[in-house]
Structures are given as structure tokens and as C-alpha cells.
GROMACS .gro file of C-alpha atoms in nm:
model
  462
    1MET     CA    1   0.643   4.107  -3.546
    2SER     CA    2   0.967   4.266  -3.464
    3GLN     CA    3   1.332   4.200  -3.474
    4ALA     CA    4   1.477   4.309  -3.152
    5SER     CA    5   1.837   4.441  -3.135
    6SER     CA    6   1.871   4.364  -2.754
    7VAL     CA    7   1.712   4.129  -2.506
    8GLY     CA    8   1.758   4.407  -2.248
    9SER     CA    9   1.796   4.423  -1.883
   10PRO     CA   10   1.851   4.187  -1.692
   11PHE     CA   11   1.966   4.006  -2.004
   12SER     CA   12   2.217   4.271  -2.125
   13ALA     CA   13   2.498   4.031  -2.131
   14PHE     CA   14   2.330   3.880  -2.429
   15PRO     CA   15   2.268   4.126  -2.720
   16ASP     CA   16   1.960   3.952  -2.858
   17LEU     CA   17   1.717   3.651  -2.840
   18ARG     CA   18   1.924   3.457  -3.094
   19THR     CA   19   2.236   3.477  -2.887
   20LEU     CA   20   2.070   3.409  -2.573
   21LEU     CA   21   1.909   3.076  -2.714
   22ALA     CA   22   2.237   2.968  -2.843
   23LYS     CA   23   2.436   3.025  -2.520
   24ALA     CA   24   2.168   2.851  -2.329
   25SER     CA   25   2.200   2.532  -2.520
   26PRO     CA   26   2.369   2.224  -2.395
   27ALA     CA   27   2.721   2.176  -2.549
   28ARG     CA   28   2.741   2.036  -2.882
   29SER     CA   29   2.998   2.051  -3.152
   30GLY     CA   30   2.789   2.207  -3.417
   31ASP     CA   31   2.727   2.513  -3.208
   32ARG     CA   32   3.097   2.527  -3.143
   33LEU     CA   33   3.176   2.502  -3.509
   34ALA     CA   34   2.938   2.784  -3.583
   35GLY     CA   35   3.083   3.006  -3.305
   36LEU     CA   36   2.751   3.016  -3.135
   37ALA     CA   37   2.810   2.807  -2.814
   38ALA     CA   38   2.865   2.941  -2.464
   39GLU     CA   39   3.247   2.967  -2.410
   40THR     CA   40   3.217   2.847  -2.050
   41ASP     CA   41   2.984   2.649  -1.826
   42ALA     CA   42   2.926   2.960  -1.629
   43GLU     CA   43   2.817   3.160  -1.933
   44ARG     CA   44   2.579   2.871  -2.023
   45VAL     CA   45   2.422   2.880  -1.664
   46ALA     CA   46   2.380   3.264  -1.685
   47ALA     CA   47   2.209   3.237  -2.019
   48ARG     CA   48   1.976   2.980  -1.881
   49MET     CA   49   1.894   3.186  -1.591
   50ALA     CA   50   1.820   3.474  -1.825
   51LEU     CA   51   1.618   3.268  -2.055
   52ALA     CA   52   1.404   3.141  -1.772
   53ASP     CA   53   1.287   3.489  -1.721
   54VAL     CA   54   1.196   3.559  -2.079
   55PRO     CA   55   0.817   3.591  -2.129
   56LEU     CA   56   0.674   3.333  -2.386
   57LYS     CA   57   0.494   3.629  -2.557
   58ARG     CA   58   0.845   3.772  -2.631
   59LEU     CA   59   0.936   3.441  -2.808
   60LEU     CA   60   0.625   3.474  -3.014
   61GLY     CA   61   0.685   3.848  -3.093
   62GLU     CA   62   1.054   3.854  -3.199
   63GLU     CA   63   1.210   3.710  -3.512
   64ILE     CA   64   1.513   3.511  -3.484
   65VAL     CA   65   1.516   3.472  -3.856
   66PRO     CA   66   1.382   3.755  -4.058
   67ALA     CA   67   1.014   3.688  -4.177
   68ASP     CA   68   1.054   3.913  -4.473
   69THR     CA   69   1.303   3.689  -4.645
   70ASP     CA   70   1.201   3.358  -4.485
   71GLU     CA   71   0.885   3.167  -4.546
   72VAL     CA   72   0.934   2.928  -4.250
   73SER     CA   73   0.935   3.231  -4.012
   74ARG     CA   74   0.607   3.352  -4.186
   75LEU     CA   75   0.452   3.014  -4.162
   76ILE     CA   76   0.539   3.014  -3.775
   77PHE     CA   77   0.379   3.354  -3.700
   78GLU     CA   78   0.079   3.318  -3.945
   79SER     CA   79  -0.014   2.962  -3.823
   80HIS     CA   80   0.010   3.034  -3.455
   81ASP     CA   81  -0.316   2.947  -3.267
   82ALA     CA   82  -0.367   3.227  -3.018
   83ALA     CA   83  -0.660   3.048  -2.849
   84ALA     CA   84  -0.443   2.744  -2.787
   85PHE     CA   85  -0.170   2.945  -2.655
   86ALA     CA   86  -0.390   3.148  -2.407
   87PRO     CA   87  -0.352   2.911  -2.110
   88ILE     CA   88   0.012   2.975  -2.097
   89ALA     CA   89   0.041   3.335  -2.248
   90SER     CA   90   0.126   3.482  -1.917
   91LEU     CA   91   0.424   3.260  -1.841
   92THR     CA   92   0.782   3.294  -1.882
   93VAL     CA   93   1.003   3.022  -2.015
   94GLY     CA   94   1.091   2.894  -1.663
   95GLU     CA   95   0.732   2.902  -1.556
   96PHE     CA   96   0.639   2.707  -1.869
   97ARG     CA   97   0.885   2.436  -1.764
   98ASP     CA   98   0.735   2.425  -1.419
   99TRP     CA   99   0.386   2.388  -1.571
  100LEU     CA  100   0.497   2.114  -1.808
  101LEU     CA  101   0.636   1.913  -1.519
  102SER     CA  102   0.321   1.961  -1.309
  103ASP     CA  103   0.014   1.751  -1.281
  104ALA     CA  104  -0.183   2.016  -1.462
  105ALA     CA  105  -0.003   1.929  -1.782
  106THR     CA  106  -0.224   1.633  -1.860
  107THR     CA  107  -0.231   1.427  -2.203
  108GLU     CA  108  -0.551   1.633  -2.298
  109ALA     CA  109  -0.409   1.967  -2.192
  110LEU     CA  110  -0.084   1.912  -2.383
  111SER     CA  111  -0.288   1.806  -2.686
  112ALA     CA  112  -0.490   2.118  -2.674
  113LEU     CA  113  -0.175   2.322  -2.617
  114ALA     CA  114   0.022   2.203  -2.919
  115PRO     CA  115  -0.107   2.446  -3.191
  116GLY     CA  116  -0.022   2.733  -2.968
  117VAL     CA  117   0.353   2.624  -2.910
  118THR     CA  118   0.596   2.784  -3.150
  119PRO     CA  119   0.932   2.606  -3.228
  120GLU     CA  120   1.121   2.888  -3.034
  121MET     CA  121   0.913   2.823  -2.736
  122ALA     CA  122   0.973   2.443  -2.752
  123ALA     CA  123   1.328   2.486  -2.802
  124ALA     CA  124   1.362   2.752  -2.533
  125VAL     CA  125   1.198   2.540  -2.267
  126SER     CA  126   1.401   2.238  -2.352
  127LYS     CA  127   1.719   2.428  -2.285
  128LEU     CA  128   1.621   2.447  -1.913
  129MET     CA  129   1.540   2.077  -1.876
  130ARG     CA  130   1.740   1.784  -1.762
  131ASN     CA  131   1.711   1.454  -1.972
  132GLN     CA  132   1.448   1.319  -1.716
  133ASP     CA  133   1.238   1.634  -1.768
  134LEU     CA  134   1.236   1.570  -2.152
  135ILE     CA  135   1.123   1.221  -2.083
  136LEU     CA  136   0.858   1.288  -1.841
  137VAL     CA  137   0.683   1.547  -2.049
  138ALA     CA  138   0.719   1.366  -2.378
  139ARG     CA  139   0.580   1.049  -2.224
  140LYS     CA  140   0.255   1.228  -2.135
  141ILE     CA  141   0.190   1.340  -2.490
  142SER     CA  142   0.009   1.106  -2.732
  143VAL     CA  143  -0.006   1.193  -3.109
  144VAL     CA  144  -0.210   0.943  -3.302
  145THR     CA  145  -0.197   0.913  -3.693
  146GLN     CA  146  -0.340   0.676  -3.941
  147PHE     CA  147  -0.316   0.544  -4.292
  148ARG     CA  148  -0.361   0.161  -4.301
  149ASP     CA  149  -0.283   0.122  -3.930
  150THR     CA  150  -0.285   0.333  -3.617
  151ILE     CA  151   0.048   0.486  -3.508
  152GLY     CA  152   0.133   0.659  -3.181
  153LEU     CA  153  -0.124   0.497  -2.941
  154PRO     CA  154   0.005   0.481  -2.569
  155GLY     CA  155   0.177   0.141  -2.500
  156ARG     CA  156   0.272   0.100  -2.865
  157LEU     CA  157   0.610   0.131  -3.030
  158SER     CA  158   0.627   0.100  -3.421
  159VAL     CA  159   0.911   0.026  -3.639
  160ARG     CA  160   1.013   0.159  -3.986
  161LEU     CA  161   1.136  -0.147  -4.177
  162GLN     CA  162   1.433  -0.010  -4.368
  163PRO     CA  163   1.549  -0.268  -4.623
  164ASN     CA  164   1.801  -0.045  -4.819
  165HIS     CA  165   2.042  -0.213  -5.066
  166PRO     CA  166   2.348  -0.043  -5.238
  167THR     CA  167   2.236  -0.134  -5.582
  168ASP     CA  168   1.851  -0.160  -5.528
  169ASP     CA  169   1.862  -0.520  -5.590
  170LEU     CA  170   1.521  -0.652  -5.564
  171ARG     CA  171   1.605  -0.988  -5.404
  172GLY     CA  172   1.824  -0.823  -5.155
  173ILE     CA  173   1.553  -0.579  -5.065
  174ALA     CA  174   1.287  -0.857  -5.053
  175ALA     CA  175   1.504  -1.062  -4.820
  176SER     CA  176   1.551  -0.773  -4.571
  177VAL     CA  177   1.173  -0.698  -4.590
  178ILE     CA  178   1.079  -1.054  -4.513
  179ASP     CA  179   1.344  -1.074  -4.226
  180GLY     CA  180   1.191  -0.760  -4.077
  181LEU     CA  181   0.839  -0.884  -4.097
  182LEU     CA  182   0.920  -1.210  -3.937
  183LEU     CA  183   1.075  -1.022  -3.653
  184GLY     CA  184   0.762  -0.797  -3.599
  185ALA     CA  185   0.893  -0.482  -3.788
  186GLY     CA  186   0.722  -0.273  -4.044
  187ASP     CA  187   0.420  -0.127  -3.867
  188ALA     CA  188   0.527   0.235  -3.918
  189VAL     CA  189   0.627   0.182  -4.276
  190ILE     CA  190   0.826  -0.026  -4.509
  191GLY     CA  191   1.057   0.246  -4.634
  192ILE     CA  192   1.337   0.217  -4.881
  193ASN     CA  193   1.610   0.473  -4.929
  194PRO     CA  194   1.661   0.421  -5.312
  195ALA     CA  195   2.023   0.411  -5.442
  196THR     CA  196   1.901   0.565  -5.763
  197ASP     CA  197   1.668   0.870  -5.743
  198SER     CA  198   1.449   0.830  -6.053
  199ALA     CA  199   1.072   0.812  -6.111
  200ALA     CA  200   1.131   0.470  -6.284
  201GLN     CA  201   1.331   0.319  -6.013
  202ALA     CA  202   1.086   0.457  -5.750
  203THR     CA  203   0.795   0.312  -5.935
  204LEU     CA  204   0.969  -0.047  -5.971
  205LEU     CA  205   1.034  -0.054  -5.600
  206LEU     CA  206   0.688   0.068  -5.511
  207GLN     CA  207   0.518  -0.180  -5.731
  208ARG     CA  208   0.721  -0.458  -5.570
  209LEU     CA  209   0.646  -0.353  -5.204
  210ASP     CA  210   0.279  -0.311  -5.299
  211GLU     CA  211   0.255  -0.646  -5.450
  212LEU     CA  212   0.406  -0.786  -5.121
  213ARG     CA  213   0.158  -0.590  -4.908
  214GLN     CA  214  -0.145  -0.696  -5.112
  215THR     CA  215  -0.033  -1.055  -5.150
  216TYR     CA  216  -0.019  -1.092  -4.763
  217ASP     CA  217  -0.277  -0.843  -4.674
  218ILE     CA  218  -0.044  -0.652  -4.459
  219PRO     CA  219  -0.191  -0.345  -4.270
  220THR     CA  220   0.092  -0.110  -4.328
  221GLN     CA  221   0.209   0.152  -4.572
  222THR     CA  222   0.511   0.160  -4.795
  223CYS     CA  223   0.731   0.442  -4.911
  224VAL     CA  224   1.043   0.490  -5.140
  225LEU     CA  225   1.236   0.792  -4.988
  226ALA     CA  226   1.315   0.961  -5.309
  227HIS     CA  227   1.291   1.337  -5.351
  228VAL     CA  228   0.943   1.485  -5.344
  229THR     CA  229   0.964   1.570  -5.718
  230THR     CA  230   1.051   1.218  -5.810
  231MET     CA  231   0.754   1.093  -5.626
  232MET     CA  232   0.529   1.352  -5.800
  233GLN     CA  233   0.655   1.215  -6.131
  234ALA     CA  234   0.577   0.862  -5.996
  235MET     CA  235   0.225   0.955  -5.906
  236GLU     CA  236   0.167   1.109  -6.245
  237LYS     CA  237   0.262   0.753  -6.376
  238CYS     CA  238   0.007   0.591  -6.146
  239ALA     CA  239   0.265   0.436  -5.928
  240PRO     CA  240   0.124   0.301  -5.612
  241VAL     CA  241   0.231   0.583  -5.375
  242ASP     CA  242   0.122   0.561  -5.013
  243LEU     CA  243   0.340   0.826  -4.835
  244VAL     CA  244   0.530   1.104  -4.990
  245PHE     CA  245   0.881   1.162  -4.819
  246GLN     CA  246   1.095   1.457  -4.791
  247SER     CA  247   1.396   1.592  -4.586
  248ILE     CA  248   1.306   1.928  -4.446
  249ALA     CA  249   1.482   2.195  -4.229
  250GLY     CA  250   1.416   2.506  -4.035
  251SER     CA  251   1.466   2.794  -4.277
  252GLN     CA  252   1.376   2.875  -4.637
  253ALA     CA  253   1.743   2.868  -4.749
  254ALA     CA  254   1.804   2.534  -4.589
  255ASN     CA  255   1.483   2.382  -4.763
  256GLU     CA  256   1.598   2.541  -5.072
  257SER     CA  257   1.931   2.348  -5.047
  258PHE     CA  258   1.703   2.026  -5.034
  259GLY     CA  259   1.525   2.150  -5.350
  260VAL     CA  260   1.193   2.212  -5.167
  261SER     CA  261   0.957   2.506  -5.090
  262LEU     CA  262   0.634   2.514  -4.891
  263ALA     CA  263   0.448   2.564  -5.233
  264LEU     CA  264   0.605   2.242  -5.367
  265LEU     CA  265   0.525   2.050  -5.054
  266ASP     CA  266   0.163   2.175  -5.065
  267GLU     CA  267   0.149   2.033  -5.423
  268ALA     CA  268   0.282   1.697  -5.320
  269HIS     CA  269   0.052   1.667  -5.030
  270ASP     CA  270  -0.253   1.741  -5.231
  271ALA     CA  271  -0.154   1.493  -5.499
  272ALA     CA  272  -0.092   1.208  -5.235
  273GLN     CA  273  -0.432   1.295  -5.068
  274ALA     CA  274  -0.607   1.275  -5.408
  275LEU     CA  275  -0.485   0.911  -5.449
  276ASN     CA  276  -0.698   0.822  -5.142
  277ARG     CA  277  -0.504   0.498  -5.079
  278GLY     CA  278  -0.542   0.507  -4.691
  279THR     CA  279  -0.804   0.273  -4.534
  280LEU     CA  280  -0.804   0.411  -4.186
  281GLY     CA  281  -0.673   0.768  -4.234
  282SER     CA  282  -0.533   1.032  -4.466
  283ASN     CA  283  -0.195   1.107  -4.312
  284VAL     CA  284   0.018   1.088  -4.623
  285MET     CA  285   0.336   1.272  -4.545
  286TYR     CA  286   0.671   1.136  -4.411
  287PHE     CA  287   0.945   1.384  -4.307
  288GLU     CA  288   1.298   1.342  -4.192
  289THR     CA  289   1.495   1.608  -4.012
  290GLY     CA  290   1.820   1.632  -3.807
  291GLN     CA  291   2.015   1.890  -3.604
  292GLY     CA  292   2.282   2.037  -3.814
  293SER     CA  293   2.117   2.039  -4.151
  294ALA     CA  294   2.068   2.408  -4.171
  295LEU     CA  295   2.421   2.478  -4.043
  296SER     CA  296   2.573   2.223  -4.301
  297ALA     CA  297   2.390   2.428  -4.574
  298ASN     CA  298   2.523   2.762  -4.434
  299ALA     CA  299   2.156   2.854  -4.382
  300HIS     CA  300   2.119   2.877  -4.013
  301HIS     CA  301   2.105   3.262  -3.977
  302GLY     CA  302   2.319   3.251  -3.668
  303VAL     CA  303   2.065   3.039  -3.483
  304ASP     CA  304   2.170   2.734  -3.271
  305GLN     CA  305   2.106   2.389  -3.441
  306GLN     CA  306   1.848   2.273  -3.182
  307THR     CA  307   1.630   2.581  -3.230
  308MET     CA  308   1.674   2.544  -3.604
  309GLU     CA  309   1.573   2.179  -3.569
  310ALA     CA  310   1.254   2.276  -3.378
  311ARG     CA  311   1.173   2.517  -3.658
  312ALA     CA  312   1.174   2.223  -3.910
  313TYR     CA  313   0.884   2.080  -3.691
  314ALA     CA  314   0.665   2.383  -3.789
  315VAL     CA  315   0.706   2.301  -4.162
  316ALA     CA  316   0.618   1.930  -4.083
  317ARG     CA  317   0.310   2.023  -3.872
  318ARG     CA  318   0.161   2.217  -4.166
  319TYR     CA  319   0.086   1.880  -4.347
  320ARG     CA  320  -0.035   1.657  -4.053
  321PRO     CA  321   0.208   1.387  -4.142
  322LEU     CA  322   0.192   1.010  -4.052
  323LEU     CA  323   0.544   1.007  -3.949
  324VAL     CA  324   0.836   1.258  -3.858
  325ASN     CA  325   1.177   1.114  -3.788
  326THR     CA  326   1.491   1.296  -3.652
  327VAL     CA  327   1.790   1.119  -3.785
  328VAL     CA  328   1.974   1.223  -3.488
  329GLY     CA  329   2.336   1.123  -3.538
  330PHE     CA  330   2.334   1.084  -3.909
  331ILE     CA  331   2.517   1.390  -4.019
  332GLY     CA  332   2.826   1.321  -3.814
  333PRO     CA  333   3.052   1.437  -3.517
  334GLU     CA  334   3.095   1.783  -3.670
  335TYR     CA  335   2.739   1.849  -3.545
  336LEU     CA  336   2.701   1.600  -3.246
  337TYR     CA  337   3.045   1.478  -3.140
  338ASP     CA  338   2.975   1.185  -2.914
  339GLY     CA  339   2.731   0.971  -2.766
  340LYS     CA  340   2.641   1.211  -2.481
  341GLU     CA  341   2.566   1.483  -2.741
  342ILE     CA  342   2.358   1.239  -2.959
  343ILE     CA  343   2.162   1.105  -2.663
  344ARG     CA  344   2.082   1.466  -2.547
  345ALA     CA  345   1.987   1.572  -2.905
  346GLY     CA  346   1.757   1.269  -2.949
  347LEU     CA  347   1.559   1.336  -2.628
  348GLU     CA  348   1.548   1.720  -2.725
  349ASP     CA  349   1.410   1.653  -3.070
  350HIS     CA  350   1.148   1.387  -2.946
  351PHE     CA  351   1.037   1.634  -2.680
  352CYS     CA  352   1.002   1.943  -2.909
  353GLY     CA  353   0.832   1.746  -3.187
  354LYS     CA  354   0.566   1.586  -2.957
  355LEU     CA  355   0.502   1.914  -2.772
  356MET     CA  356   0.433   2.077  -3.115
  357GLY     CA  357   0.173   1.798  -3.195
  358LEU     CA  358   0.392   1.568  -3.412
  359PRO     CA  359   0.418   1.187  -3.429
  360MET     CA  360   0.790   1.180  -3.356
  361GLY     CA  361   1.016   0.894  -3.428
  362VAL     CA  362   1.398   0.868  -3.387
  363ASP     CA  363   1.658   0.712  -3.588
  364VAL     CA  364   1.893   0.620  -3.308
  365CYS     CA  365   2.209   0.626  -3.506
  366TYR     CA  366   2.563   0.738  -3.542
  367THR     CA  367   2.834   0.760  -3.814
  368ASN     CA  368   3.147   0.548  -3.791
  369HIS     CA  369   3.374   0.839  -3.733
  370ALA     CA  370   3.174   0.965  -3.430
  371GLU     CA  371   3.286   0.901  -3.070
  372ALA     CA  372   2.988   0.677  -3.009
  373ASP     CA  373   2.906   0.301  -3.019
  374GLN     CA  374   2.610   0.077  -2.996
  375ASP     CA  375   2.600   0.076  -2.617
  376ASP     CA  376   2.524   0.456  -2.646
  377MET     CA  377   2.250   0.375  -2.886
  378ASP     CA  378   2.117   0.105  -2.664
  379ASN     CA  379   2.092   0.389  -2.394
  380LEU     CA  380   1.919   0.629  -2.616
  381LEU     CA  381   1.676   0.368  -2.754
  382THR     CA  382   1.574   0.272  -2.393
  383LEU     CA  383   1.510   0.626  -2.290
  384LEU     CA  384   1.318   0.687  -2.595
  385GLY     CA  385   1.104   0.386  -2.529
  386VAL     CA  386   1.043   0.519  -2.171
  387ALA     CA  387   0.971   0.857  -2.313
  388GLY     CA  388   0.680   0.716  -2.547
  389CYS     CA  389   0.859   0.748  -2.889
  390THR     CA  390   0.635   0.685  -3.162
  391TYR     CA  391   0.876   0.455  -3.375
  392VAL     CA  392   1.232   0.376  -3.438
  393MET     CA  393   1.417   0.229  -3.732
  394GLY     CA  394   1.463  -0.147  -3.804
  395VAL     CA  395   1.776  -0.206  -4.012
  396PRO     CA  396   1.916  -0.559  -4.078
  397GLY     CA  397   2.194  -0.597  -3.830
  398ALA     CA  398   2.171  -0.232  -3.737
  399ASP     CA  399   2.411  -0.160  -4.014
  400ASP     CA  400   2.291   0.027  -4.316
  401ILE     CA  401   2.495  -0.114  -4.604
  402MET     CA  402   2.361   0.157  -4.853
  403LEU     CA  403   2.383   0.470  -4.636
  404ASN     CA  404   2.678   0.356  -4.441
  405TYR     CA  405   2.580   0.436  -4.084
  406GLN     CA  406   2.487   0.253  -3.776
  407SER     CA  407   2.123   0.237  -3.669
  408THR     CA  408   1.908  -0.005  -3.472
  409SER     CA  409   1.806  -0.361  -3.568
  410PHE     CA  410   1.488  -0.560  -3.579
  411HIS     CA  411   1.622  -0.736  -3.273
  412ASP     CA  412   1.676  -0.392  -3.084
  413ALA     CA  413   1.318  -0.307  -3.148
  414LEU     CA  414   1.210  -0.659  -2.999
  415TYR     CA  415   1.437  -0.572  -2.697
  416VAL     CA  416   1.269  -0.248  -2.615
  417ARG     CA  417   0.921  -0.383  -2.682
  418GLU     CA  418   0.992  -0.666  -2.434
  419VAL     CA  419   1.160  -0.470  -2.150
  420LEU     CA  420   0.912  -0.195  -2.157
  421GLY     CA  421   0.606  -0.407  -2.238
  422LEU     CA  422   0.526  -0.225  -2.562
  423ARG     CA  423   0.337  -0.362  -2.856
  424PRO     CA  424   0.325  -0.286  -3.239
  425ALA     CA  425   0.047  -0.098  -3.384
  426PRO     CA  426  -0.295  -0.289  -3.318
  427GLU     CA  427  -0.385  -0.370  -3.676
  428PHE     CA  428  -0.029  -0.490  -3.752
  429GLU     CA  429  -0.010  -0.691  -3.425
  430ALA     CA  430  -0.348  -0.870  -3.516
  431TRP     CA  431  -0.179  -0.941  -3.857
  432LEU     CA  432   0.123  -1.104  -3.691
  433GLN     CA  433  -0.097  -1.308  -3.482
  434ARG     CA  434  -0.313  -1.427  -3.771
  435MET     CA  435   0.013  -1.508  -3.962
  436GLY     CA  436   0.125  -1.721  -3.661
  437LEU     CA  437   0.423  -1.502  -3.605
  438MET     CA  438   0.332  -1.363  -3.261
  439ASP     CA  439   0.124  -1.506  -2.965
  440ASP     CA  440  -0.140  -1.340  -2.776
  441ALA     CA  441   0.098  -1.213  -2.517
  442GLY     CA  442   0.289  -1.015  -2.777
  443CYS     CA  443   0.584  -1.249  -2.802
  444MET     CA  444   0.739  -1.347  -3.140
  445LEU     CA  445   0.739  -1.705  -3.208
  446PRO     CA  446   1.084  -1.823  -3.350
  447GLU     CA  447   0.936  -2.161  -3.476
  448ALA     CA  448   0.677  -1.986  -3.696
  449ARG     CA  449   0.963  -1.790  -3.860
  450ARG     CA  450   1.119  -2.124  -3.962
  451ASP     CA  451   0.797  -2.243  -4.099
  452ALA     CA  452   0.709  -1.915  -4.290
  453SER     CA  453   0.774  -2.061  -4.636
  454ARG     CA  454   0.525  -1.873  -4.816
  455LEU     CA  455   0.670  -1.534  -4.708
  456LEU     CA  456   1.014  -1.663  -4.766
  457SER     CA  457   0.931  -1.778  -5.114
  458PHE     CA  458   0.847  -1.422  -5.203
  459ALA     CA  459   1.214  -1.314  -5.147
  460GLY     CA  460   1.320  -1.579  -5.373
  461ASP     CA  461   1.080  -1.470  -5.655
  462ALA     CA  462   1.209  -1.112  -5.648
   0.00000   0.00000   0.00000
């Protein structure tokens, strides 16, 4: 490993690899805020031309964040699979793009390649791609994970049922859960962002969700998206923890701002695995990321936000998670200004995560002060469906009343499943059919929802 001071001829206009990656990035407000973005379109094109000629081996050999002070950098270098990398080791970034778009890059070849792709390689090649390129390659990649059902199979689109409530009211949460189940959502996870981050509250919510799951024998998993230390306390109290959640980022300093380290995540992962609650598999971690998190923590080390986002995927990959989710527009317009930037970022994140072997979902979302609207989100949702996205969010009315941002609704998920011929996870689909909520063709049955008095009574009892 070395930290080069100059990218060198013919890249002398860009003093180092960090600068070259930043200047080659598509325009976005976060990089402009950090003073990293190309100042003109001509400079951006020049950077992309230079980046295309950079050997992939150089991306593996140079540190854009010093490894002696950053455990994420050490993880990237120490976990790199040289044998998996060997088929592309002689390529430049531009040649790698051409290979990814070729017929040689089959689903099997991409799966075998994933352990050999570093975040910097994934980010670099994405900067040379149009949106259609990101979609085409991501669609060829299948990353399958399991806990109580099977996530990520081709032709499937799962949904995280997100029943958040501003006061953690159990009846309000239960009503949202039932609404989502009756509309075919929940096969990725039924996951609550708690209004109060405490082990006692997390345990209460988990117990109620687990009671519902067991009562109706629902083949899914539940999660309370509290801090990892809170969930470790809950596990010590024998709470019914299926998945352990944590927000992560692409540098040690950024992760420290979240209150986590690799050692802490190792401990949480081992504790969740020891519970052995999965019936089909043992993928027990759920991670969320998002472009701009390292910048917002002043922990980006002068690296552009999309490359820092890809570095977060190296952290996630260590734990073979069930789910990874980029909350693409959540931080706000300071990082992704408008619908165009959000759409591009969502496609980049999905591509980079899947290229690195992760089960990528996207929270298709924006804050109310961004220059974006639901039409932009419809566009991104449709593009991600075409790209083979693993899962999206299901929020009542697409409006999260606890986190105060706009996402996608249960009906939005039904829309994209219908227009693209996608189905839920197979075990969850079979449950919907057993419950009389879905027909054999995969269509939800409105009359069955009206008659689902057993499920609806659960909400009233909460």
C-alpha cells in the first residue's frame, strides 16, 4: 500500500487519485459544498478521460484514506480477494467498464468477481457510466440472502414494511403493519425506527412484532432500528431479535460519529448469530447508508461523497447482511440537491453495492426542502425496478410521520411489481396466497382485504 502524491502523466492536471475521483464525479451539491467538484463540465470530462486510463491495480495499491489511521481502509486492503480479482487485474477503469457491459460479464462471472472488487474500483467505474449502463450491469447481478424467507431472487422485489410512529404508539404501529401486510408489503423486513432509543422500548416493540409474526405464521423477519448497543442490551434481556441494525459509513471517523467500530459490529453480529432464530438462513445484519454521511460528520478525508459511500459497502460486506439500504435522499439538498442528483445517486449506490456482492435496497426518498417531488421518485423507483433492486420501502401514504421525509408507499411497490412483472419473496408470496390476499397470478385481492377481520383485530388489540 502506498499513498501517492501525484497521479502522474498523462494525469498531471490532477495531483492525486483522490482529486481525480472527485473531479470525475457527476455534479452534486455535496461535492460542491466540500470544494471537491469539477469547476466546469470540461474539467469533469477531462477527469473522466484520465480516470478511464488508470489501471485497476493502481486503485488497489493507493490509499485515498490513510490506512494507518483508518480501519475501513485496512479492512478494504486486508479483505481483498486476489484470486477473484485476477480476471480483471490487467484492465484499466475504462476497460473494466467495457467488460461489465459485455456479454462476458454474466451473472455467474459477476458473482465470482465481487470479492475482488474494492469500493474505489466500483466507484471509479460508475463515474464513467451513463444511467443505462448502471441499470444494465446491476440487473445482471443476483445477490440472494435468507433468514425466514429468500431475498434477492431474479424476478422478485421485496418491501420493507416501515410502520413508524412519532410516539411509538402500539396501536398506530399495528395499524400500519396490518395495512402493509394486506397490501403485500413486509417480505424484506417489518422494521420500525423507534421514537425512543432504549432497550426497554426496543424490547416492547420487538415482542409485539414477534407476537404478530408467530400468530399468523408470517415468513418474514422483524427489526427495531435502534442503535447496535441498544440491540445488544435487548439481546442480553432475551428480546426476540431477528436482525441487528446499524447505520454505517465509509471511514473510521464517520463510523465513530455513529458510535460504532468494526469490533463493536463484530460483537453484535456474533450475538445475533448465536440466537439462531433464522429458519432458512443466518444473514442477521441490516445496514443503512447514504451519500453525504461522511461529509456531514466532517470525516470524508477530502474524498467525494459517492466514493465514500462505496467504502461503506466494504464494512457491510464483512458481515454478509440480509439487507443493505441506501437512504438516498434522506440527508437533504445540501448533499443531493434535486431530483436529477437523487436519481443518479440511487442508481450509483445500487450498482456499486451489487457489484461488491451486497443485497442492495434503496429508500427512494427526499426531504421536503429538496428540489424534488413524487414524480422524481416514481422515475427512480421504476428505474430501480428495471435494474433488479432487491427491495424498497413501504411507508403508509409514502409520508413518514416520525422521520418527516417522503418515501415510497405500499401502493408504489404494488405499481412497480405490476408494471415489471415482479413478485414478492417466494415464501412470503405463498403466505399471501394462503391468507387469501393474493391470487395465483400475483395480483392482490381487494375483497380479501375487506374480509381480513382476523388481522385487523390484532391492530385493535394493540
